[in-house]
PDB file of C-alpha atoms in Angstrom:
ATOM      1  CA  MET A   1     -31.686  17.898  11.739  1.00 70.00           C
ATOM      2  CA  ARG A   2     -33.065  17.756   8.363  1.00 74.00           C
ATOM      3  CA  ASP A   3     -32.506  21.617   7.682  1.00 80.00           C
ATOM      4  CA  ASP A   4     -28.848  21.270   8.921  1.00 83.00           C
ATOM      5  CA  VAL A   5     -27.934  18.446   6.494  1.00 86.00           C
ATOM      6  CA  GLU A   6     -26.624  19.480   3.088  1.00 90.00           C
ATOM      7  CA  VAL A   7     -26.327  16.881   0.215  1.00 92.00           C
ATOM      8  CA  VAL A   8     -23.613  17.754  -2.541  1.00 95.00           C
ATOM      9  CA  HIS A   9     -22.936  15.628  -5.505  1.00 96.00           C
ATOM     10  CA  ARG A  10     -19.671  15.182  -6.828  1.00 96.00           C
ATOM     11  CA  SER A  11     -18.348  13.938 -10.339  1.00 96.00           C
ATOM     12  CA  TYR A  12     -17.219  10.351 -10.862  1.00 94.00           C
ATOM     13  CA  PRO A  13     -17.244   9.845 -14.665  1.00 92.00           C
ATOM     14  CA  MET A  14     -17.756   6.177 -15.747  1.00 84.00           C
ATOM     15  CA  SER A  15     -16.386   4.471 -18.678  1.00 83.00           C
ATOM     16  CA  PRO A  16     -14.561   7.247 -20.683  1.00 86.00           C
ATOM     17  CA  SER A  17     -14.020   5.024 -23.667  1.00 90.00           C
ATOM     18  CA  LEU A  18     -17.810   4.865 -24.442  1.00 94.00           C
ATOM     19  CA  PRO A  19     -18.890   6.667 -27.543  1.00 94.00           C
ATOM     20  CA  THR A  20     -20.649   9.866 -27.584  1.00 92.00           C
ATOM     21  CA  GLY A  21     -23.871  10.617 -29.331  1.00 92.00           C
ATOM     22  CA  ASP A  22     -26.433   7.859 -28.767  1.00 91.00           C
ATOM     23  CA  GLY A  23     -24.124   5.725 -26.883  1.00 94.00           C
ATOM     24  CA  LEU A  24     -24.572   1.841 -26.575  1.00 96.00           C
ATOM     25  CA  PRO A  25     -27.471  -0.386 -25.254  1.00 96.00           C
ATOM     26  CA  GLN A  26     -27.241  -1.276 -21.549  1.00 96.00           C
ATOM     27  CA  ARG A  27     -27.342  -4.841 -22.662  1.00 96.00           C
ATOM     28  CA  GLU A  28     -24.236  -4.523 -25.039  1.00 96.00           C
ATOM     29  CA  VAL A  29     -22.098  -2.778 -22.178  1.00 95.00           C
ATOM     30  CA  LEU A  30     -22.923  -5.725 -20.006  1.00 95.00           C
ATOM     31  CA  ARG A  31     -21.950  -8.241 -22.775  1.00 95.00           C
ATOM     32  CA  GLN A  32     -18.665  -6.493 -23.124  1.00 93.00           C
ATOM     33  CA  VAL A  33     -17.804  -7.204 -19.534  1.00 91.00           C
ATOM     34  CA  GLY A  34     -19.025 -10.664 -19.597  1.00 94.00           C
ATOM     35  CA  LYS A  35     -22.486 -10.441 -18.202  1.00 94.00           C
ATOM     36  CA  VAL A  36     -25.317 -12.012 -20.395  1.00 94.00           C
ATOM     37  CA  GLY A  37     -28.545 -13.710 -19.998  1.00 94.00           C
ATOM     38  CA  ARG A  38     -29.307 -14.375 -16.335  1.00 94.00           C
ATOM     39  CA  ALA A  39     -26.114 -12.904 -15.083  1.00 94.00           C
ATOM     40  CA  ALA A  40     -27.133  -9.669 -16.637  1.00 94.00           C
ATOM     41  CA  GLU A  41     -30.727  -9.806 -14.989  1.00 95.00           C
ATOM     42  CA  ASP A  42     -29.404 -10.559 -11.671  1.00 93.00           C
ATOM     43  CA  TYR A  43     -26.950  -7.610 -11.913  1.00 91.00           C
ATOM     44  CA  ILE A  44     -29.407  -4.934 -13.055  1.00 94.00           C
ATOM     45  CA  ARG A  45     -33.017  -5.908 -12.034  1.00 94.00           C
ATOM     46  CA  PRO A  46     -32.349  -5.611  -8.362  1.00 91.00           C
ATOM     47  CA  ILE A  47     -31.448  -2.166  -8.829  1.00 91.00           C
ATOM     48  CA  GLU A  48     -34.574  -1.398 -10.858  1.00 93.00           C
ATOM     49  CA  ARG A  49     -36.782  -2.974  -7.979  1.00 92.00           C
ATOM     50  CA  LEU A  50     -34.929  -1.105  -5.162  1.00 89.00           C
ATOM     51  CA  ALA A  51     -35.635   2.059  -7.005  1.00 91.00           C
ATOM     52  CA  GLU A  52     -39.361   1.272  -7.485  1.00 92.00           C
ATOM     53  CA  ARG A  53     -39.717   0.359  -3.880  1.00 90.00           C
ATOM     54  CA  ASP A  54     -38.371   3.830  -2.942  1.00 88.00           C
ATOM     55  CA  GLY A  55     -40.897   5.464  -5.234  1.00 91.00           C
ATOM     56  CA  LEU A  56     -38.714   6.274  -8.228  1.00 91.00           C
ATOM     57  CA  ARG A  57     -40.892   5.550 -11.177  1.00 91.00           C
ATOM     58  CA  PRO A  58     -39.860   5.014 -14.066  1.00 94.00           C
ATOM     59  CA  TYR A  59     -36.432   4.222 -13.176  1.00 95.00           C
ATOM     60  CA  VAL A  60     -34.861   2.670 -16.602  1.00 96.00           C
ATOM     61  CA  VAL A  61     -31.806   0.849 -16.460  1.00 96.00           C
ATOM     62  CA  MET A  62     -31.727  -2.480 -18.378  1.00 96.00           C
ATOM     63  CA  ASP A  63     -33.580  -0.924 -21.323  1.00 96.00           C
ATOM     64  CA  ASN A  64     -31.386   2.300 -21.296  1.00 96.00           C
ATOM     65  CA  ARG A  65     -28.353   3.373 -23.009  1.00 96.00           C
ATOM     66  CA  LEU A  66     -24.864   4.271 -21.896  1.00 96.00           C
ATOM     67  CA  GLY A  67     -22.393   6.651 -23.356  1.00 96.00           C
ATOM     68  CA  ASN A  68     -19.533   9.036 -22.754  1.00 96.00           C
ATOM     69  CA  THR A  69     -20.587  11.337 -19.790  1.00 96.00           C
ATOM     70  CA  ALA A  70     -17.807  13.714 -19.832  1.00 96.00           C
ATOM     71  CA  HIS A  71     -19.926  16.911 -21.047  1.00 97.00           C
ATOM     72  CA  VAL A  72     -22.742  16.149 -18.683  1.00 97.00           C
ATOM     73  CA  HIS A  73     -20.314  16.237 -15.764  1.00 98.00           C
ATOM     74  CA  GLU A  74     -18.879  19.489 -17.017  1.00 98.00           C
ATOM     75  CA  LEU A  75     -22.400  20.859 -16.928  1.00 98.00           C
ATOM     76  CA  LEU A  76     -22.897  19.773 -13.505  1.00 98.00           C
ATOM     77  CA  ALA A  77     -19.610  21.374 -12.402  1.00 98.00           C
ATOM     78  CA  TYR A  78     -21.042  24.548 -14.199  1.00 98.00           C
ATOM     79  CA  ALA A  79     -24.075  24.425 -12.343  1.00 98.00           C
ATOM     80  CA  THR A  80     -22.368  23.723  -8.975  1.00 97.00           C
ATOM     81  CA  GLY A  81     -20.426  26.998  -9.566  1.00 96.00           C
ATOM     82  CA  LYS A  82     -23.638  28.826  -9.985  1.00 96.00           C
ATOM     83  CA  GLY A  83     -25.300  27.386  -6.664  1.00 96.00           C
ATOM     84  CA  MET A  84     -27.468  24.950  -8.503  1.00 97.00           C
ATOM     85  CA  ASN A  85     -25.642  21.637  -7.469  1.00 97.00           C
ATOM     86  CA  ALA A  86     -28.663  19.637  -6.069  1.00 96.00           C
ATOM     87  CA  GLU A  87     -31.270  20.797  -8.866  1.00 97.00           C
ATOM     88  CA  ALA A  88     -28.771  20.194 -11.726  1.00 98.00           C
ATOM     89  CA  TRP A  89     -28.107  16.699 -10.504  1.00 97.00           C
ATOM     90  CA  HIS A  90     -31.633  15.897 -10.035  1.00 97.00           C
ATOM     91  CA  ARG A  91     -32.675  17.111 -13.392  1.00 97.00           C
ATOM     92  CA  ALA A  92     -29.658  14.947 -14.943  1.00 97.00           C
ATOM     93  CA  PHE A  93     -30.835  11.886 -13.058  1.00 96.00           C
ATOM     94  CA  ARG A  94     -34.381  12.207 -14.095  1.00 96.00           C
ATOM     95  CA  ALA A  95     -33.356  12.870 -17.636  1.00 97.00           C
ATOM     96  CA  HIS A  96     -31.292   9.781 -17.923  1.00 97.00           C
ATOM     97  CA  PHE A  97     -33.072   7.306 -15.711  1.00 96.00           C
ATOM     98  CA  GLY A  98     -36.631   8.555 -15.723  1.00 96.00           C
ATOM     99  CA  GLN A  99     -36.817   9.535 -19.456  1.00 96.00           C
ATOM    100  CA  ALA A 100     -33.936   7.350 -20.914  1.00 96.00           C
ATOM    101  CA  ARG A 101     -32.556  10.437 -22.709  1.00 96.00           C
ATOM    102  CA  SER A 102     -29.233  10.508 -24.445  1.00 94.00           C
ATOM    103  CA  LEU A 103     -26.860  13.042 -22.448  1.00 96.00           C
ATOM    104  CA  PHE A 104     -23.703  11.924 -24.388  1.00 96.00           C
ATOM    105  CA  ASP A 105     -23.066  14.901 -26.833  1.00 96.00           C
ATOM    106  CA  VAL A 106     -22.770  18.720 -26.687  1.00 97.00           C
ATOM    107  CA  ASP A 107     -25.938  19.622 -28.155  1.00 97.00           C
ATOM    108  CA  SER A 108     -28.113  17.285 -25.675  1.00 97.00           C
ATOM    109  CA  VAL A 109     -26.138  18.629 -22.842  1.00 98.00           C
ATOM    110  CA  VAL A 110     -26.744  22.231 -23.938  1.00 98.00           C
ATOM    111  CA  ALA A 111     -30.324  21.554 -24.156  1.00 98.00           C
ATOM    112  CA  LEU A 112     -30.301  20.280 -20.471  1.00 98.00           C
ATOM    113  CA  GLY A 113     -28.546  23.407 -19.454  1.00 98.00           C
ATOM    114  CA  ARG A 114     -31.273  25.465 -21.097  1.00 98.00           C
ATOM    115  CA  GLU A 115     -33.862  23.520 -19.069  1.00 97.00           C
ATOM    116  CA  LEU A 116     -31.870  24.510 -16.017  1.00 98.00           C
ATOM    117  CA  GLY A 117     -32.398  28.141 -17.025  1.00 98.00           C
ATOM    118  CA  PHE A 118     -28.959  28.870 -18.106  1.00 98.00           C
ATOM    119  CA  ASP A 119     -27.912  30.551 -21.340  1.00 98.00           C
ATOM    120  CA  GLY A 120     -27.175  28.069 -24.035  1.00 97.00           C
ATOM    121  CA  ALA A 121     -24.522  29.821 -25.602  1.00 98.00           C
ATOM    122  CA  ASP A 122     -22.640  30.272 -22.386  1.00 98.00           C
ATOM    123  CA  VAL A 123     -23.150  26.468 -21.690  1.00 98.00           C
ATOM    124  CA  ARG A 124     -21.628  25.541 -24.978  1.00 98.00           C
ATOM    125  CA  GLU A 125     -18.631  27.741 -24.741  1.00 98.00           C
ATOM    126  CA  ALA A 126     -17.900  26.177 -21.446  1.00 98.00           C
ATOM    127  CA  LEU A 127     -18.231  22.653 -22.630  1.00 98.00           C
ATOM    128  CA  VAL A 128     -16.070  23.494 -25.801  1.00 97.00           C
ATOM    129  CA  SER A 129     -13.404  25.303 -23.853  1.00 97.00           C
ATOM    130  CA  GLY A 130     -13.307  22.558 -21.093  1.00 97.00           C
ATOM    131  CA  LYS A 131     -13.306  25.272 -18.561  1.00 97.00           C
ATOM    132  CA  TYR A 132     -14.804  22.848 -15.912  1.00 97.00           C
ATOM    133  CA  ARG A 133     -12.932  19.748 -16.985  1.00 97.00           C
ATOM    134  CA  GLN A 134     -10.221  20.214 -14.289  1.00 97.00           C
ATOM    135  CA  GLN A 135     -12.907  20.498 -11.645  1.00 97.00           C
ATOM    136  CA  VAL A 136     -14.502  17.152 -12.634  1.00 97.00           C
ATOM    137  CA  ARG A 137     -11.094  15.529 -12.523  1.00 96.00           C
ATOM    138  CA  ARG A 138     -10.452  16.829  -8.926  1.00 96.00           C
ATOM    139  CA  ASP A 139     -13.701  15.327  -7.886  1.00 95.00           C
ATOM    140  CA  HIS A 140     -12.910  11.960  -9.376  1.00 95.00           C
ATOM    141  CA  ALA A 141      -9.461  11.819  -7.792  1.00 94.00           C
ATOM    142  CA  GLU A 142     -10.942  12.897  -4.279  1.00 93.00           C
ATOM    143  CA  ALA A 143     -13.448  10.069  -4.598  1.00 92.00           C
ATOM    144  CA  LEU A 144     -10.636   7.531  -5.350  1.00 91.00           C
ATOM    145  CA  GLN A 145      -8.791   8.699  -2.469  1.00 90.00           C
ATOM    146  CA  LEU A 146     -11.644   8.071  -0.342  1.00 88.00           C
ATOM    147  CA  GLY A 147     -11.939   4.481  -1.509  1.00 87.00           C
ATOM    148  CA  SER A 148     -14.516   4.674  -4.107  1.00 90.00           C
ATOM    149  CA  ARG A 149     -14.106   2.310  -7.132  1.00 86.00           C
ATOM    150  CA  GLY A 150     -17.540   2.872  -8.723  1.00 87.00           C
ATOM    151  CA  VAL A 151     -21.049   4.551  -8.243  1.00 89.00           C
ATOM    152  CA  PRO A 152     -23.005   5.278  -6.244  1.00 91.00           C
ATOM    153  CA  PHE A 153     -20.512   6.047  -3.401  1.00 92.00           C
ATOM    154  CA  THR A 154     -21.771   8.195  -0.504  1.00 93.00           C
ATOM    155  CA  VAL A 155     -19.639   9.838   2.009  1.00 92.00           C
ATOM    156  CA  ILE A 156     -21.167  11.217   5.113  1.00 90.00           C
ATOM    157  CA  ASP A 157     -19.110  13.927   7.198  1.00 87.00           C
ATOM    158  CA  GLN A 158     -15.904  12.649   5.792  1.00 82.00           C
ATOM    159  CA  ARG A 159     -16.135   9.805   8.222  1.00 79.00           C
ATOM    160  CA  CYS A 160     -18.822   7.288   7.112  1.00 85.00           C
ATOM    161  CA  ALA A 161     -19.058   5.886   3.467  1.00 88.00           C
ATOM    162  CA  LEU A 162     -21.559   3.629   1.694  1.00 89.00           C
ATOM    163  CA  ALA A 163     -20.666   1.858  -1.592  1.00 89.00           C
ATOM    164  CA  GLY A 164     -23.325   0.808  -4.190  1.00 86.00           C
ATOM    165  CA  ALA A 165     -27.133   1.297  -4.139  1.00 82.00           C
ATOM    166  CA  GLN A 166     -28.657   1.053  -0.687  1.00 84.00           C
ATOM    167  CA  GLU A 167     -32.238   1.362   0.654  1.00 85.00           C
ATOM    168  CA  ILE A 168     -33.498   4.818   1.912  1.00 88.00           C
ATOM    169  CA  GLN A 169     -33.535   3.552   5.606  1.00 89.00           C
ATOM    170  CA  THR A 170     -29.809   2.439   5.423  1.00 90.00           C
ATOM    171  CA  TYR A 171     -28.795   6.052   4.403  1.00 89.00           C
ATOM    172  CA  LEU A 172     -30.862   7.492   7.171  1.00 90.00           C
ATOM    173  CA  GLN A 173     -29.433   5.251   9.861  1.00 90.00           C
ATOM    174  CA  VAL A 174     -25.873   6.234   8.906  1.00 90.00           C
ATOM    175  CA  VAL A 175     -26.813  10.112   8.642  1.00 90.00           C
ATOM    176  CA  GLU A 176     -28.316   9.659  12.143  1.00 89.00           C
ATOM    177  CA  ARG A 177     -25.370   7.922  13.600  1.00 88.00           C
ATOM    178  CA  ALA A 178     -22.901  10.584  12.212  1.00 86.00           C
ATOM    179  CA  TRP A 179     -25.192  13.347  13.468  1.00 87.00           C
ATOM    180  CA  ASN A 180     -25.332  11.830  16.960  1.00 87.00           C
ATOM    181  CA  GLU A 181     -21.746  11.411  17.081  1.00 83.00           C
ATOM    182  CA  THR A 182     -21.063  14.972  16.316  1.00 82.00           C
ATOM    183  CA  HIS A 183     -23.788  16.510  18.232  1.00 79.00           C
ATOM    184  CA  ARG A 184     -23.731  14.355  21.552  1.00 73.00           C
ATOM    185  CA  PRO A 185     -23.345  16.387  24.935  1.00 66.00           C
ATOM    186  CA  ALA A 186     -19.876  16.757  26.422  1.00 56.00           C
ATOM    187  CA  ALA A 187     -19.146  13.634  28.483  1.00 51.00           C
ATOM    188  CA  PRO A 188     -18.243  14.248  32.297  1.00 46.00           C
ATOM    189  CA  GLN A 189     -14.614  14.846  32.934  1.00 43.00           C
ATOM    190  CA  GLN A 190     -14.428  11.981  35.317  1.00 40.00           C
ATOM    191  CA  VAL A 191     -12.671   9.393  33.496  1.00 41.00           C
ATOM    192  CA  CYS A 192     -10.645   6.258  34.283  1.00 41.00           C
ATOM    193  CA  VAL A 193      -7.261   6.025  32.031  1.00 41.00           C
ATOM    194  CA  PRO A 194      -4.073   4.249  32.113  1.00 43.00           C
ATOM    195  CA  TRP A 195      -1.526   5.459  34.563  1.00 40.00           C
ATOM    196  CA  LEU A 196       1.662   3.628  33.901  1.00 40.00           C
ATOM    197  CA  GLY A 197       4.270   5.185  35.939  1.00 42.00           C
ATOM    198  CA  PRO A 198       7.371   7.043  34.723  1.00 41.00           C
ATOM    199  CA  GLY A 199       9.481   5.433  32.067  1.00 38.00           C
ATOM    200  CA  ARG A 200       7.610   2.234  31.830  1.00 39.00           C
ATOM    201  CA  PRO A 201       6.134   1.472  28.277  1.00 38.00           C
ATOM    202  CA  HIS A 202       2.668  -0.231  28.161  1.00 37.00           C
ATOM    203  CA  THR A 203       3.088  -3.702  27.171  1.00 38.00           C
ATOM    204  CA  ARG A 204       0.963  -6.997  26.677  1.00 38.00           C
ATOM    205  CA  PRO A 205       2.300 -10.387  26.303  1.00 40.00           C
ATOM    206  CA  ASP A 206       0.694 -11.165  23.179  1.00 41.00           C
ATOM    207  CA  ARG A 207       1.645  -7.866  21.236  1.00 41.00           C
ATOM    208  CA  GLY A 208       4.644  -6.385  22.958  1.00 42.00           C
ATOM    209  CA  PRO A 209       5.327  -2.758  23.865  1.00 41.00           C
ATOM    210  CA  GLY A 210       2.649  -0.520  22.424  1.00 42.00           C
ATOM    211  CA  GLY A 211       0.696  -3.421  20.760  1.00 41.00           C
ATOM    212  CA  ARG A 212       1.563  -5.135  17.482  1.00 43.00           C
ATOM    213  CA  GLY A 213       5.211  -4.852  18.505  1.00 41.00           C
ATOM    214  CA  LYS A 214       5.494  -1.004  18.179  1.00 42.00           C
ATOM    215  CA  PRO A 215       6.671   1.110  21.023  1.00 40.00           C
ATOM    216  CA  ALA A 216       3.978   2.909  22.941  1.00 39.00           C
ATOM    217  CA  PRO A 217       3.686   6.795  22.490  1.00 42.00           C
ATOM    218  CA  GLY A 218       4.943   8.108  25.716  1.00 40.00           C
ATOM    219  CA  PRO A 219       6.164   7.223  27.985  1.00 41.00           C
ATOM    220  CA  PRO A 220       2.988   8.171  30.044  1.00 43.00           C
ATOM    221  CA  GLY A 221       3.478   8.664  33.875  1.00 46.00           C
ATOM    222  CA  ARG A 222       3.032  10.922  36.878  1.00 45.00           C
ATOM    223  CA  GLY A 223       3.444  14.483  36.286  1.00 46.00           C
ATOM    224  CA  ALA A 224       2.992  17.613  38.800  1.00 47.00           C
ATOM    225  CA  GLU A 225       1.236  16.954  42.169  1.00 49.00           C
ATOM    226  CA  GLY A 226      -2.535  16.394  41.116  1.00 55.00           C
ATOM    227  CA  THR A 227      -1.549  15.684  37.267  1.00 58.00           C
ATOM    228  CA  ALA A 228      -0.991  12.659  35.328  1.00 56.00           C
ATOM    229  CA  HIS A 229       0.227  11.962  31.816  1.00 52.00           C
ATOM    230  CA  THR A 230      -1.834   9.237  29.562  1.00 50.00           C
ATOM    231  CA  ALA A 231      -0.647   6.933  26.910  1.00 46.00           C
ATOM    232  CA  GLY A 232      -2.524   9.290  24.475  1.00 48.00           C
ATOM    233  CA  GLY A 233      -0.659  12.189  25.357  1.00 50.00           C
ATOM    234  CA  ARG A 234      -3.275  13.728  27.478  1.00 54.00           C
ATOM    235  CA  VAL A 235      -2.559  15.606  30.828  1.00 57.00           C
ATOM    236  CA  LEU A 236      -5.300  15.078  33.566  1.00 59.00           C
ATOM    237  CA  THR A 237      -5.618  17.547  36.224  1.00 63.00           C
ATOM    238  CA  ALA A 238      -7.387  16.677  39.468  1.00 59.00           C
ATOM    239  CA  ALA A 239     -10.349  18.865  40.049  1.00 60.00           C
ATOM    240  CA  ALA A 240     -11.444  17.503  43.410  1.00 60.00           C
ATOM    241  CA  VAL A 241     -11.203  14.180  45.403  1.00 62.00           C
ATOM    242  CA  ASN A 242     -12.334  11.272  43.218  1.00 63.00           C
ATOM    243  CA  ARG A 243     -12.054  13.422  40.032  1.00 62.00           C
ATOM    244  CA  PRO A 244     -10.639  11.734  38.160  1.00 69.00           C
ATOM    245  CA  TYR A 245      -9.415   8.309  38.819  1.00 71.00           C
ATOM    246  CA  VAL A 246      -6.375   6.930  36.781  1.00 73.00           C
ATOM    247  CA  GLY A 247      -5.391   3.430  36.655  1.00 74.00           C
ATOM    248  CA  ASP A 248      -3.270   0.552  35.075  1.00 72.00           C
ATOM    249  CA  ILE A 249      -3.443  -2.932  34.264  1.00 71.00           C
ATOM    250  CA  THR A 250      -0.269  -5.188  33.577  1.00 73.00           C
ATOM    251  CA  TYR A 251       0.700  -8.915  33.726  1.00 66.00           C
ATOM    252  CA  LEU A 252       2.829 -11.376  35.552  1.00 71.00           C
ATOM    253  CA  PRO A 253       4.003 -14.304  33.487  1.00 70.00           C
ATOM    254  CA  LEU A 254       3.923 -17.662  34.942  1.00 70.00           C
ATOM    255  CA  ASN A 255       5.200 -21.069  33.964  1.00 66.00           C
ATOM    256  CA  GLY A 256       3.249 -22.805  31.279  1.00 61.00           C
ATOM    257  CA  GLY A 257       2.511 -19.694  29.270  1.00 58.00           C
ATOM    258  CA  LYS A 258      -0.024 -18.451  31.927  1.00 66.00           C
ATOM    259  CA  PHE A 259      -0.356 -15.005  33.197  1.00 66.00           C
ATOM    260  CA  LEU A 260      -1.682 -13.207  36.380  1.00 73.00           C
ATOM    261  CA  TYR A 261      -3.290  -9.779  35.674  1.00 71.00           C
ATOM    262  CA  PRO A 262      -3.062  -7.255  38.510  1.00 79.00           C
ATOM    263  CA  ALA A 263      -5.062  -3.956  37.988  1.00 78.00           C
ATOM    264  CA  THR A 264      -5.210  -0.878  40.253  1.00 79.00           C
ATOM    265  CA  ILE A 265      -6.811   2.387  40.290  1.00 78.00           C
ATOM    266  CA  ILE A 266      -5.890   5.652  42.298  1.00 76.00           C
ATOM    267  CA  ASP A 267      -7.550   8.689  43.144  1.00 73.00           C
ATOM    268  CA  LEU A 268      -5.365  11.393  41.321  1.00 69.00           C
ATOM    269  CA  SER A 269      -6.169  14.108  43.721  1.00 66.00           C
ATOM    270  CA  SER A 270      -5.158  12.223  46.966  1.00 67.00           C
ATOM    271  CA  ARG A 271      -3.006   9.498  45.297  1.00 69.00           C
ATOM    272  CA  ARG A 272      -4.662   6.936  47.517  1.00 72.00           C
ATOM    273  CA  PRO A 273      -5.611   3.582  45.975  1.00 76.00           C
ATOM    274  CA  ALA A 274      -9.491   3.484  45.137  1.00 73.00           C
ATOM    275  CA  GLY A 275      -9.547  -0.080  44.021  1.00 75.00           C
ATOM    276  CA  ARG A 276      -7.340  -3.269  42.958  1.00 75.00           C
ATOM    277  CA  ALA A 277      -7.983  -6.674  41.630  1.00 76.00           C
ATOM    278  CA  LEU A 278      -5.941  -9.761  40.499  1.00 75.00           C
ATOM    279  CA  ALA A 279      -7.294 -12.029  37.872  1.00 72.00           C
ATOM    280  CA  GLU A 280      -6.422 -14.796  35.908  1.00 70.00           C
ATOM    281  CA  SER A 281      -7.718 -13.550  32.647  1.00 62.00           C
ATOM    282  CA  PHE A 282      -7.695 -10.144  31.104  1.00 54.00           C
ATOM    283  CA  ASN A 283     -11.433  -9.571  30.832  1.00 57.00           C
ATOM    284  CA  THR A 284     -14.199  -7.132  32.008  1.00 54.00           C
ATOM    285  CA  THR A 285     -14.714  -8.982  35.443  1.00 56.00           C
ATOM    286  CA  CYS A 286     -11.187  -7.858  36.256  1.00 53.00           C
ATOM    287  CA  LYS A 287     -11.781  -4.358  35.205  1.00 54.00           C
ATOM    288  CA  ARG A 288     -15.266  -4.215  36.857  1.00 59.00           C
ATOM    289  CA  GLU A 289     -14.088  -5.502  40.148  1.00 59.00           C
ATOM    290  CA  THR A 290     -11.129  -2.944  40.019  1.00 57.00           C
ATOM    291  CA  LEU A 291     -13.656  -0.087  39.607  1.00 57.00           C
ATOM    292  CA  GLN A 292     -15.966  -1.365  42.354  1.00 59.00           C
ATOM    293  CA  GLY A 293     -12.974  -1.119  44.717  1.00 52.00           C
ATOM    294  CA  ARG A 294     -13.084  -4.882  45.254  1.00 44.00           C
ATOM    295  CA  THR A 295     -10.091  -6.957  46.242  1.00 42.00           C
ATOM    296  CA  THR A 296      -9.795 -10.346  44.698  1.00 44.00           C
ATOM    297  CA  PRO A 297      -6.812 -12.226  46.226  1.00 45.00           C
ATOM    298  CA  PRO A 298      -5.349 -15.246  44.417  1.00 43.00           C
ATOM    299  CA  ASP A 299      -5.993 -18.712  45.802  1.00 45.00           C
ATOM    300  CA  ARG A 300      -3.366 -18.934  48.737  1.00 42.00           C
ATOM    301  CA  THR A 301      -3.529 -22.688  48.915  1.00 44.00           C
ATOM    302  CA  ARG A 302      -1.358 -22.957  45.785  1.00 43.00           C
ATOM    303  CA  ARG A 303       1.715 -20.844  44.799  1.00 42.00           C
ATOM    304  CA  PRO A 304       1.878 -20.118  41.021  1.00 39.00           C
ATOM    305  CA  PRO A 305       5.448 -21.390  39.617  1.00 41.00           C
ATOM    306  CA  LEU A 306       7.211 -18.147  38.684  1.00 37.00           C
TER     307      LEU A 306
END
C-alpha cells in the first residue's frame, strides 16, 4: 500500500499581517491572542512533546519566531510545478522547525530555493512578480471549502479529514481505513432492500414521508416481471430464485401512541414470500426474524385498540 499512497502538501498561509524579515517571537504572537504564562505553555509544549515522541528532534516551536510566510508559500508552489512538492515542503519544515531559520523575506526564501537546486535568479523573479501567488490563494480557498480553519489539516482521499497535530498511529489508521473502503472486494449481489409497492412513499411515524418531514425519492415499487425499483433509485433484476430478496417494513398506529411493525421479504424471482414478522418495536430482532423466515404472531388473547 505504501507505494500507492501519495502525499501532496498544499498551502494555507497563516497570519498574513505578521511582519517580514525576522518576524516576531512565538511568545509575543501568543501574547497578542491572549495566551501568556501557563496558558501559552499548555498550548505549545504538547506539540513539541508529540514531535519528539515521533522522532522529530529538534522541533522548535515555543522558542521560534513567526513572520509573514507569503514568499515561502510561493516558493513551495514554484517547486510543486517542477515536481518537487514533497522535497520542498520537507526542506521548508526542517529549516523553520528544525533550525529555527527565518523564511519571512525574499532573500531567505531565495536561499532556500538554491538549497533545493533551483536557479536563484529564477526563484527571485517568480517571487517578485507574484507568478505563483494565485496558486497559493487557490490552495487556501480549497482548504476553507473542505472545512479547514487552521493547520495542520489533513484530507485523505477527499473523504476523511484530520484537524490539528495527530500521532502517527492516528494518521495510519485513517489512511488504512480509507484504503480498505476503496479497495475492498465487490460485495455479492444478493441483497435485501426496501420494496414499497407502487405509488406509496416510505414513512416512519416519528419522521414523516422520507424522514425528517421530506418526501421520499421515488416512489419505489415493482417494475417489470423479475425487477424492482428501490427507494434509492436502483433497479434490481432477479438473477435466479432467491437472488435477490426485496422487502419492506411499515407500521400500524395504535391508540395510546404505540405502533406495531409488520415486516415482509419476498423472493424477487418468484414473487413468493420468503419471511415475515410482526413486532412491537422497530429493532434488529424484528429484522432478524424476518430474514430467518420466522413468523411471530401477535398475542391473540388481546386485541389492540385500533
